[in-house]
Amino acid sequence: MPADHGDEAELFARVDELLADLSAQRIPLPPPRERARRRKAAGLSTDQIADALGCPAEDIAAWETGAQEPLAARRAAYARLLQGLKTLQRPEHQDTPPHQEPTPTPPSRAGKKAEQPSLFPAITPVTSTPRSRTALSQTVKLTGPLAVIDHDDTLTAHFTNGSQLPLDAENLVSLLQWTLRSGLRGDKLSKQGLDRDCDPLIVLTPAASAALHLPVALDDRARLRLADSHPVIIQLRQAGFHLTRRGFGPWPSVFRPVTDNKRASVQLAVTAWGALSQDGWNLPLLPPTDLARLLGTYTDRLLTPRGSTAVCGEELMTALRPPTRPRRAPGGGGEPNPRGLHTVLEPAPPEAPDAHPLARGRLSEQAMQEEAWDWNRPPSRQETAQFPHVVGLDTNLAFAAASSGLSVGLNSPPRHALAPAFDEKVPGAWYCDLTHAVLDPRLPSPFTPTGQAPTGPAWYTTPTLAYAQELGMDVQPIEAYLRDETGPYLTPWYERIRNAYLATMADLGVHERIPQADYLAAMKTLATADPALLGLLAALKATAKGGLGKLREGPRGITAPYTRWPALNKPTWRPDIRAAVVSRARVTLHRKMRKMAEETGRYPLAVLADCALYPAHVPTALDVVPPGPDKQGVPGLLRLGVNPGLAKEEGTQSMSWYQQRYDQGTNPARYVKHPA
């Protein structure tokens, strides 16, 4: 049967299209890092390129890192664009000094921004010609805490100042040897400790990992580490390198034995295995130079990354309050630092988590329950009739802020006492009966995580009982476990996190001491800000949250009940400190809500941790918080502002939505930001 000529034409057209696609895929493109260099030299953003090519900006970033390649007609258009950008620039053989664009003008105090400041001002990378690579990689003495290693024909180090350096490294051993010679190292954060400067961080992109013969993914998903029999591990051992007990995973630490009192250690981050995309890290896909700059900013403001954000939070505590200090007596050496945590301590029995050996046989009412709130109540008829909306007010870095100036136990074990007199200056766990408290049911009880009134004696931390006294209650402990050696251990940790958070928010155009309305307007534009800055902000907040969580780190994986786990052997495993922080954050929020009720007559409908839902006439936080004489709120009440301890608008919904969620048995505060 003869073929239909119409069908034949259609088939030929499809074949021609396929051949065109194959032809386009063969169009040569410059190396990924050169693509990024040309774009930046022309002063173009990834958004501008994406708009011209009709694709997402994420695709441009992926093309510039080599994670993906453009296809078909878009590849041809991208090649044409890059060739055009090349002709607009100076010939590559001319010497061009590094150039940094002027710092963007800061936004107004109101947070308005015509152009969002970027973490990454354009910098022409400092590179070397192939003839000079060997000399450079062997003789250049670098400064800085880290380098991002990428690969395209050769390994290239990208530094925090925007410069680049090709390396003569063919395997991981030679890369580590170069790192130890390079001079890369971060400054230590405290002058008290004996530790040397921080180990350098080497971040491997997926392309670099492949070039160094590391697998694309880890086969051992249970332990998340490379097998000891892998050729790379064997090469490291043969070259005299050692690994810590956690092995070669996403964040391996590689070292040589200390010789002549000199430390030779390198921290690695393998991004192909999730080092910067999980465990608190959620950084956007960035070119290597931009990634180096972002991590450099995190390092400058907090510390050199060492693992998950929780690990970084814990390491920051130790770095600022080191366990040892130089010995003052003749002979030098080191001695325990009385302001740090240097001794592994067993918790008091009520402070122990349920999985702890000390919890075996313990009655539930004998366990301390100092946790964050999960409380809600039905709206009254008057509230339903008067307020058609609900507004969530979320406290900025509430638990980190609660740690500032908080006196906690240090290195002495808990001392048991019967019928002690309560002293708000002594950290400890107190067994006390607070059932006689007379509290307004429109507020959650400050003494329980459920917000319900206590039903019998219970264990409380010092901040909770101090607040009970503040409310005029008679506090008579039955027994207690007290800490005699005390100090504000977390204060420098909080201050560094606060400063990092405020500096990053200022980069995003949100500043301190501005009227509440201007702060609210600035926060509403945050979602459209520079993704890199938003990724940095999220990492800072996760570091604060995770660091406090590490104080009561639980067992990992499946373990038998009441069996010790590794975290218990660290001086920084201190559930009593975490409990005191949570307690202080909870009573601080209660105090503000109580004063809000006295000032405005308005009570919260629900509270989840640090987020309180209030009824509102109109869907804005400005309807809930008093303006104050300077439009910056009233001290002592909930008020809007960027500082830790102040609040932001978490979300708004209708009162009918709240009622529906309440009837379903869920806490509406959990969903006010994302109602779906």
XYZ file of C-alpha atoms in Angstrom:
676
model
C 0.000 0.000 0.000
C 1.615 3.334 -0.996
C 2.588 5.675 1.811
C 0.597 8.814 2.436
C 2.654 11.809 1.331
C 1.351 13.883 4.254
C 2.582 11.297 6.751
C 5.908 11.117 4.930
C 6.396 14.892 5.180
C 5.616 14.830 8.884
C 8.093 12.003 9.454
C 10.801 13.822 7.491
C 10.164 16.956 9.569
C 10.612 14.987 12.800
C 13.835 13.448 11.496
C 15.132 16.891 10.498
C 14.271 18.178 13.970
C 16.119 15.282 15.576
C 19.181 15.888 13.392
C 19.060 19.576 14.269
C 18.995 18.702 17.967
C 21.992 16.413 17.566
C 23.837 19.086 15.642
C 23.053 21.684 18.298
C 24.332 19.391 21.037
C 27.725 19.378 19.298
C 28.028 23.166 19.371
C 31.078 23.820 21.575
C 30.703 25.855 24.753
C 33.425 27.380 26.926
C 34.152 25.650 30.255
C 31.539 26.262 32.992
C 33.688 28.643 35.017
C 34.406 30.700 31.866
C 30.662 30.995 31.237
C 30.182 32.485 34.687
C 33.217 34.758 34.231
C 31.908 36.222 30.979
C 28.459 36.828 32.440
C 29.838 38.565 35.524
C 32.324 40.618 33.511
C 29.394 41.925 31.470
C 27.521 42.799 34.670
C 24.635 40.466 33.878
C 22.638 38.460 36.409
C 21.465 34.886 35.935
C 17.913 36.243 35.865
C 18.744 38.464 32.883
C 20.312 35.572 30.974
C 17.368 33.325 31.838
C 14.900 35.939 30.631
C 16.708 36.233 27.298
C 16.818 32.460 26.790
C 13.344 31.751 28.127
C 14.389 29.346 30.877
C 14.591 29.348 34.711
C 17.512 31.135 36.378
C 18.341 27.836 38.098
C 19.259 26.400 34.678
C 21.811 29.171 34.108
C 23.395 28.485 37.501
C 23.528 24.765 36.681
C 25.203 25.456 33.310
C 27.798 27.629 35.029
C 28.711 24.878 37.494
C 28.676 22.066 34.964
C 25.849 20.265 36.768
C 23.759 20.441 33.578
C 24.235 21.358 29.916
C 21.840 23.287 27.647
C 20.236 21.295 24.854
C 19.015 21.851 21.306
C 18.117 25.387 20.208
C 18.737 26.815 23.660
C 22.340 25.512 23.520
C 22.890 27.281 20.210
C 21.439 30.516 21.595
C 23.541 30.226 24.753
C 26.707 29.667 22.695
C 25.865 32.744 20.585
C 25.366 34.805 23.753
C 28.670 33.685 25.280
C 30.533 34.430 22.062
C 28.986 37.885 22.008
C 29.996 38.515 25.622
C 33.552 37.492 24.764
C 33.824 40.064 21.999
C 32.646 42.772 24.392
C 35.519 42.073 26.777
C 39.230 42.680 26.573
C 41.336 39.993 24.908
C 42.164 37.324 27.456
C 45.940 37.744 27.079
C 45.791 41.328 28.402
C 46.584 41.798 32.054
C 43.416 42.893 33.822
C 43.739 43.745 37.523
C 41.078 42.419 39.866
C 38.160 44.799 39.939
C 35.374 45.052 42.469
C 32.223 46.992 41.797
C 31.266 49.747 44.228
C 29.347 48.592 47.274
C 25.609 49.003 46.669
C 23.981 51.921 48.430
C 22.224 50.639 51.567
C 18.448 50.686 51.445
C 16.519 53.305 53.372
C 15.674 52.792 57.036
C 12.209 51.803 55.942
C 13.656 48.765 54.229
C 12.719 49.950 50.706
C 15.135 48.768 48.065
C 15.277 49.698 44.436
C 17.870 46.982 43.879
C 18.512 44.136 46.301
C 22.085 44.107 47.668
C 23.974 40.980 46.722
C 26.379 38.926 48.745
C 28.480 38.552 45.623
C 29.812 41.765 44.017
C 31.287 41.063 40.595
C 35.001 40.228 40.657
C 37.213 39.337 37.743
C 38.844 36.040 38.783
C 42.613 35.965 39.177
C 43.789 33.047 37.044
C 47.080 31.784 35.710
C 48.188 30.679 32.272
C 48.863 26.948 31.805
C 52.607 27.604 31.701
C 52.593 29.075 35.219
C 50.273 26.583 36.925
C 53.002 24.461 38.468
C 54.840 27.403 39.958
C 51.697 28.980 41.313
C 50.271 25.865 42.901
C 53.571 25.177 44.633
C 54.705 28.623 45.756
C 51.683 30.860 46.308
C 51.036 31.318 50.047
C 47.324 31.855 50.535
C 45.274 33.275 53.351
C 41.686 32.547 54.169
C 39.697 29.788 55.801
C 38.612 27.702 52.823
C 38.601 26.913 49.129
C 35.997 25.414 46.823
C 37.586 22.927 44.425
C 36.023 22.504 40.986
C 37.188 20.578 37.942
C 37.084 21.362 34.246
C 40.163 19.970 32.465
C 42.055 20.641 35.694
C 41.326 21.118 39.383
C 40.807 24.774 40.257
C 40.616 26.317 43.725
C 38.109 29.136 44.216
C 38.742 31.393 47.201
C 36.558 33.633 49.331
C 37.912 36.846 47.764
C 36.848 35.762 44.260
C 40.257 34.662 43.023
C 41.002 31.301 41.414
C 44.068 29.085 41.182
C 44.603 26.045 38.918
C 46.144 23.143 40.837
C 48.505 20.349 39.874
C 46.665 17.746 41.923
C 45.728 14.423 40.394
C 44.268 12.702 43.462
C 43.016 13.432 46.953
C 46.415 12.885 48.550
C 48.105 15.551 46.422
C 45.172 17.924 47.043
C 45.548 17.471 50.810
C 49.305 17.986 50.565
C 48.727 21.226 48.640
C 46.186 22.362 51.251
C 48.613 21.831 54.118
C 51.271 23.879 52.253
C 48.894 26.578 51.078
C 48.472 28.569 54.269
C 44.691 28.280 54.249
C 43.491 28.436 57.836
C 40.852 30.229 59.873
C 41.533 32.328 62.959
C 40.539 30.822 66.294
C 37.608 32.571 67.928
C 38.812 32.709 71.522
C 42.114 33.771 73.014
C 41.413 31.636 76.092
C 41.997 28.244 74.501
C 45.119 26.303 73.680
C 43.859 25.254 70.254
C 45.651 26.506 67.172
C 43.907 28.268 64.315
C 40.949 26.479 62.744
C 41.573 23.753 60.202
C 41.174 24.755 56.538
C 37.985 23.699 54.775
C 38.141 22.183 51.291
C 34.769 21.958 49.542
C 34.573 19.510 46.636
C 32.064 20.128 43.876
C 30.563 17.037 42.175
C 32.934 17.558 39.247
C 35.934 17.680 41.586
C 34.770 14.574 43.447
C 34.553 12.650 40.186
C 38.014 13.824 39.146
C 39.372 12.643 42.508
C 37.837 9.183 41.940
C 35.179 9.488 44.637
C 31.870 7.728 43.921
C 28.809 9.697 42.886
C 26.922 8.482 45.966
C 27.656 6.593 49.165
C 26.676 2.915 49.092
C 26.705 2.653 52.889
C 23.483 4.553 53.562
C 23.330 3.410 57.175
C 26.676 4.843 58.288
C 27.034 7.403 55.465
C 30.709 6.719 54.932
C 33.054 5.390 52.276
C 34.100 1.776 52.752
C 37.518 1.328 54.369
C 38.500 -0.859 51.407
C 37.882 1.901 48.844
C 41.036 2.781 46.830
C 40.890 6.435 47.952
C 40.948 5.390 51.627
C 43.843 3.025 50.957
C 45.792 5.833 49.231
C 45.205 8.114 52.229
C 46.509 5.493 54.655
C 49.562 4.833 52.499
C 50.326 8.574 52.477
C 50.171 8.728 56.283
C 46.738 10.363 56.601
C 44.186 9.302 59.196
C 40.427 9.712 59.556
C 38.361 10.418 62.637
C 36.016 7.730 63.961
C 33.151 8.951 61.799
C 35.151 7.927 58.713
C 35.012 9.389 55.216
C 31.472 10.722 54.821
C 29.987 14.014 53.611
C 32.124 15.951 56.157
C 35.350 13.947 56.650
C 38.215 15.267 58.744
C 41.612 14.082 57.500
C 44.784 14.519 59.530
C 48.360 13.479 60.103
C 49.753 12.794 63.578
C 50.958 15.890 65.431
C 54.705 16.421 64.968
C 56.770 19.135 66.664
C 53.518 20.376 68.225
C 52.222 21.208 64.730
C 48.730 20.208 63.708
C 48.204 18.962 60.130
C 44.470 18.554 59.631
C 42.016 19.354 56.823
C 38.226 19.460 56.900
C 36.524 18.312 53.708
C 32.964 18.834 52.483
C 31.751 16.536 49.698
C 28.800 18.325 48.108
C 27.917 15.344 45.901
C 27.038 13.494 49.121
C 24.837 16.270 50.512
C 27.376 18.184 52.604
C 25.722 21.543 51.862
C 22.219 20.457 50.875
C 21.002 18.556 53.946
C 21.370 18.447 57.730
C 20.375 22.081 58.122
C 22.187 23.278 55.005
C 19.947 24.223 52.105
C 22.143 26.409 49.948
C 21.071 27.281 46.409
C 23.009 25.951 43.438
C 25.884 28.415 43.007
C 28.994 28.694 40.845
C 32.145 27.715 42.777
C 33.354 31.290 43.273
C 29.997 32.398 44.658
C 29.824 29.339 46.893
C 33.274 30.164 48.260
C 32.177 33.715 48.985
C 28.993 32.581 50.752
C 30.881 30.097 52.928
C 33.494 32.757 53.602
C 30.791 35.084 54.864
C 29.381 32.336 57.096
C 32.901 31.774 58.422
C 33.543 35.461 59.062
C 30.264 35.840 60.919
C 30.159 32.494 62.771
C 32.884 29.906 62.152
C 34.363 27.669 59.464
C 31.765 24.977 58.669
C 32.612 21.605 60.200
C 29.536 19.497 59.465
C 25.785 19.864 59.818
C 24.507 23.213 61.044
C 23.829 21.535 64.405
C 27.470 20.431 64.596
C 28.525 23.978 63.710
C 26.323 25.357 66.496
C 27.923 23.011 69.002
C 31.442 23.716 67.695
C 30.781 27.442 68.032
C 29.986 26.991 71.731
C 33.248 25.131 72.277
C 35.297 27.562 70.187
C 34.060 30.574 72.186
C 34.290 28.838 75.581
C 37.163 26.366 75.046
C 37.577 23.548 77.574
C 41.233 24.381 78.267
C 43.282 27.524 78.704
C 47.013 28.257 79.014
C 48.367 27.317 82.419
C 49.276 30.384 84.437
C 51.753 28.561 86.645
C 55.429 28.222 85.616
C 56.006 25.525 83.055
C 53.160 26.468 80.753
C 50.917 23.826 79.278
C 47.180 23.785 79.699
C 44.607 23.615 82.439
C 40.806 23.346 82.498
C 39.034 26.562 81.595
C 36.610 27.352 84.435
C 34.339 29.260 82.046
C 34.036 26.387 79.585
C 32.645 22.862 79.730
C 35.517 20.445 80.240
C 34.049 17.614 82.319
C 31.655 14.873 81.246
C 28.783 14.900 83.751
C 25.858 12.608 84.381
C 22.529 14.464 84.449
C 20.322 14.597 87.497
C 17.785 11.719 87.308
C 14.820 13.960 86.350
C 16.920 15.683 83.662
C 17.772 12.433 81.852
C 15.891 11.757 78.563
C 13.661 8.697 78.450
C 16.296 6.658 76.565
C 19.041 7.375 79.142
C 20.189 4.604 81.507
C 19.153 6.771 84.489
C 15.568 6.731 83.218
C 15.209 2.962 83.690
C 12.295 2.353 86.073
C 11.528 6.049 86.436
C 7.875 7.079 86.739
C 6.678 9.496 84.080
C 5.819 12.156 86.662
C 9.437 12.057 87.863
C 10.763 13.223 84.472
C 11.313 16.918 83.902
C 9.031 18.281 81.153
C 10.612 21.638 80.364
C 9.639 21.850 76.694
C 8.184 24.444 74.332
C 4.438 25.080 74.184
C 1.899 23.286 72.021
C -1.373 24.893 73.195
C -4.565 26.264 71.715
C -8.073 27.141 72.878
C -11.459 27.810 71.294
C -12.257 31.455 70.563
C -14.980 32.988 72.694
C -18.223 34.171 71.129
C -17.096 37.752 71.628
C -13.772 37.067 69.879
C -15.530 35.312 67.006
C -17.934 38.210 66.539
C -15.371 40.983 66.959
C -12.347 39.619 65.120
C -12.688 38.144 61.592
C -8.962 37.328 61.314
C -6.075 35.694 63.174
C -2.435 36.793 62.967
C 0.664 34.797 63.894
C 3.507 36.555 65.709
C 6.766 34.580 65.611
C 9.659 35.546 67.894
C 13.006 35.931 66.126
C 15.629 33.455 67.407
C 13.559 33.058 70.574
C 15.572 30.244 72.141
C 18.957 31.686 71.240
C 17.872 35.014 72.736
C 16.787 33.202 75.904
C 20.348 31.909 76.358
C 21.833 35.404 76.659
C 23.059 36.087 80.184
C 21.490 32.865 81.471
C 23.401 31.408 84.409
C 23.800 27.642 83.986
C 25.704 24.874 85.697
C 29.254 24.370 84.488
C 31.503 21.499 85.598
C 30.296 20.433 89.036
C 27.900 17.469 89.274
C 24.358 18.108 90.482
C 24.041 18.176 94.270
C 20.921 16.626 95.786
C 19.106 18.578 98.498
C 15.881 17.975 100.469
C 13.454 20.825 101.173
C 15.887 23.523 100.011
C 15.001 27.204 100.061
C 14.493 28.391 96.498
C 17.214 30.689 95.170
C 16.727 32.146 91.693
C 20.495 32.587 91.370
C 21.181 28.850 91.631
C 20.694 26.756 88.450
C 19.106 23.408 89.064
C 16.144 21.059 88.896
C 13.525 21.689 91.592
C 10.657 19.396 92.596
C 7.799 21.651 93.547
C 3.995 21.760 93.724
C 2.503 24.607 91.661
C -1.057 23.296 91.472
C -2.234 26.208 93.623
C -1.472 28.651 90.810
C -4.422 30.850 89.825
C -4.026 31.590 86.120
C -6.162 33.126 83.408
C -7.440 30.282 81.168
C -7.119 32.597 78.152
C -3.343 32.266 78.553
C -1.366 29.016 78.478
C 0.031 27.892 81.799
C 3.719 28.881 81.943
C 4.470 25.690 83.893
C 3.638 22.941 81.357
C 4.397 22.377 77.651
C 0.701 21.630 77.028
C -0.329 24.968 78.508
C -2.690 23.158 80.884
C -2.463 23.727 84.633
C -0.180 21.310 86.515
C -1.987 18.444 88.231
C 0.627 17.616 90.859
C 4.212 18.229 91.946
C 6.712 18.299 89.085
C 10.340 19.041 88.288
C 11.080 22.576 87.109
C 14.175 24.544 86.182
C 15.210 27.696 88.002
C 13.740 30.143 85.399
C 10.284 28.541 85.735
C 10.182 28.798 89.541
C 11.629 32.311 89.429
C 8.702 33.302 87.208
C 6.263 31.625 89.615
C 7.656 33.877 92.336
C 7.287 36.854 89.995
C 3.591 35.976 89.692
C 3.303 36.145 93.488
C 3.203 32.410 94.141
C 4.587 30.710 97.223
C 7.457 28.540 95.999
C 8.516 25.770 98.403
C 10.607 23.057 96.719
C 10.315 19.521 98.072
C 13.746 18.489 96.807
C 16.260 19.656 94.232
C 19.410 18.876 92.270
C 21.534 22.019 92.363
C 24.594 23.205 90.431
C 27.214 24.947 92.544
C 29.638 26.003 89.798
C 27.795 28.396 87.503
C 28.267 30.990 84.782
C 26.737 32.522 81.616
C 28.236 29.849 79.346
C 26.115 30.632 76.272
C 26.359 34.433 76.286
C 29.269 34.821 73.782
C 27.651 32.132 71.602
C 24.403 34.079 71.488
C 26.155 37.383 70.829
C 28.033 36.017 67.827
C 24.862 34.476 66.403
C 22.935 37.703 67.006
C 25.560 39.808 65.253
C 25.714 37.396 62.303
C 21.921 37.374 62.016
C 21.597 41.169 62.151
C 24.405 41.678 59.620
C 22.765 39.251 57.196
C 19.336 40.830 57.662
C 20.925 44.232 56.956
C 22.400 42.777 53.753
C 18.836 41.797 52.867
C 17.633 45.345 53.465
C 16.010 44.793 56.877
C 17.513 47.045 59.524
C 17.317 47.655 63.255
C 15.373 50.404 64.979
C 12.857 51.144 62.242
C 9.118 51.717 62.703
C 7.079 48.547 62.929
C 5.184 49.314 59.715
C 8.446 49.726 57.792
C 9.808 46.502 59.246
C 6.669 44.651 58.219
C 6.909 46.063 54.674
C 10.578 45.110 54.405
C 9.884 41.556 55.566
C 7.165 41.096 52.943
C 9.777 41.541 50.174
C 12.212 39.058 51.694
C 11.033 36.123 49.581
C 12.242 37.873 46.402
C 15.700 38.645 47.796
C 19.039 37.191 46.684
C 18.740 33.381 47.050
C 22.338 33.179 48.245
C 21.657 35.604 51.082
C 18.477 33.758 51.982
C 20.443 30.512 52.044
C 22.993 32.121 54.357
C 20.228 33.426 56.637
C 18.607 29.995 56.844
C 21.974 28.412 57.691
C 22.567 30.930 60.490
C 19.163 30.238 62.044
C 19.618 26.476 61.687
C 23.006 26.778 63.414
C 21.388 28.451 66.413
C 18.540 25.961 66.639
C 20.705 22.905 66.020
C 23.387 23.969 68.485
C 20.860 24.088 71.316
C 19.454 20.745 70.200
C 22.930 19.200 70.473
C 22.872 19.887 74.215
C 20.400 17.002 74.482
C 21.378 14.931 71.442
C 19.630 11.565 71.412
C 20.794 8.169 70.172
C 21.067 7.608 66.434
C 19.697 4.564 64.706
C 18.193 1.580 66.469
C 19.649 1.059 69.935
C 18.522 -0.965 72.921
C 16.613 1.041 75.570
C 18.707 2.518 78.373
C 21.960 1.953 76.482
C 24.570 4.682 76.471
C 25.211 6.432 73.154
C 28.317 8.367 72.011
C 26.955 11.883 72.647
C 26.783 11.141 76.388
C 30.586 11.153 76.507
C 30.909 14.811 75.480
C 31.225 17.650 78.008
C 28.739 19.605 75.896
C 25.975 17.002 76.346
C 24.021 18.978 78.906
C 20.241 18.489 78.953
C 20.033 20.701 82.049
C 21.333 23.685 80.045
C 18.889 23.063 77.205
C 16.005 22.742 79.687
C 16.904 26.075 81.281
C 17.020 27.794 77.871
C 13.629 26.381 76.833
C 12.141 27.310 80.201
C 13.390 30.862 79.982
C 12.075 31.297 76.428
C 8.653 29.995 77.490
C 8.246 32.225 80.553
C 9.573 35.238 78.633
C 6.852 34.790 76.024
C 4.241 34.299 78.771
C 5.331 37.521 80.430
C 4.937 39.428 77.160
C 1.529 37.900 76.429
C 0.346 38.661 79.962
C 1.396 42.289 79.621
C -0.178 42.418 76.159
C -3.472 41.336 77.718
C -3.184 43.991 80.415
C -2.369 46.674 77.844
C -4.704 45.744 74.983
C -7.274 43.332 76.407
C -6.346 40.826 73.707
C -5.347 37.232 74.449
C -3.630 34.583 72.307
C -5.714 31.829 70.761
C -2.849 29.391 70.205
C 0.880 29.088 70.836
C 3.346 26.720 69.212
C 6.905 27.058 70.543
C 7.729 30.702 69.766
C 4.702 31.539 67.573
C 1.529 33.041 69.105
C -1.775 33.472 67.229
C -3.882 36.489 68.062
C -7.366 37.571 66.942
C -7.330 40.643 64.688
C -9.740 43.117 63.101
C -7.729 43.203 59.873
C -5.144 40.701 58.558
C -1.976 42.443 59.695
C 0.283 42.256 62.734
C -0.008 46.026 63.072
C -3.556 45.473 64.310
C -2.281 43.328 67.187
C 0.866 45.043 68.482
C 0.591 48.538 70.011
C 2.497 51.164 67.997
C 4.239 52.862 70.927
C 5.295 56.515 71.035
C 8.017 56.096 68.378
C 6.115 53.554 66.223
C 8.610 50.892 67.302
C 6.305 49.123 69.736
C 6.064 49.055 73.504
C 8.982 47.527 75.465
C 7.928 44.485 77.459
C 5.142 43.612 75.013
C 5.218 41.685 71.776
C 6.501 44.073 69.131
C 7.736 43.889 65.579
C 11.425 44.226 64.799
C 14.452 42.432 63.420
C 16.317 41.938 66.706
C 16.296 38.512 68.360
C 13.484 38.450 70.893
C 11.299 40.757 68.821
C 8.649 39.353 66.479
C 7.770 39.062 62.823
C 4.455 38.362 61.167
C 4.278 34.605 60.629
C 1.048 34.591 58.641
C -2.600 35.635 58.619
C -5.791 33.614 58.200
C -9.515 34.040 58.789
C -11.205 33.323 62.096
C -13.343 30.682 60.344
C -10.148 28.979 59.199
C -8.933 28.970 62.813
C -12.190 27.483 64.051
C -12.057 24.751 61.415
C -8.478 23.811 62.332
C -9.345 23.802 66.030
C -12.353 21.543 65.429
C -10.073 19.116 63.555
C -7.953 18.737 66.690
C -4.826 20.409 65.278
C -2.961 23.423 66.580
C -3.702 26.261 64.126
C -0.397 27.940 65.017
C 1.374 25.122 63.188
C -0.312 25.995 59.886
C -0.843 29.755 59.945
C 2.112 30.319 57.599
C 1.342 27.435 55.235
C -2.357 26.638 55.610
C -2.420 23.741 53.126
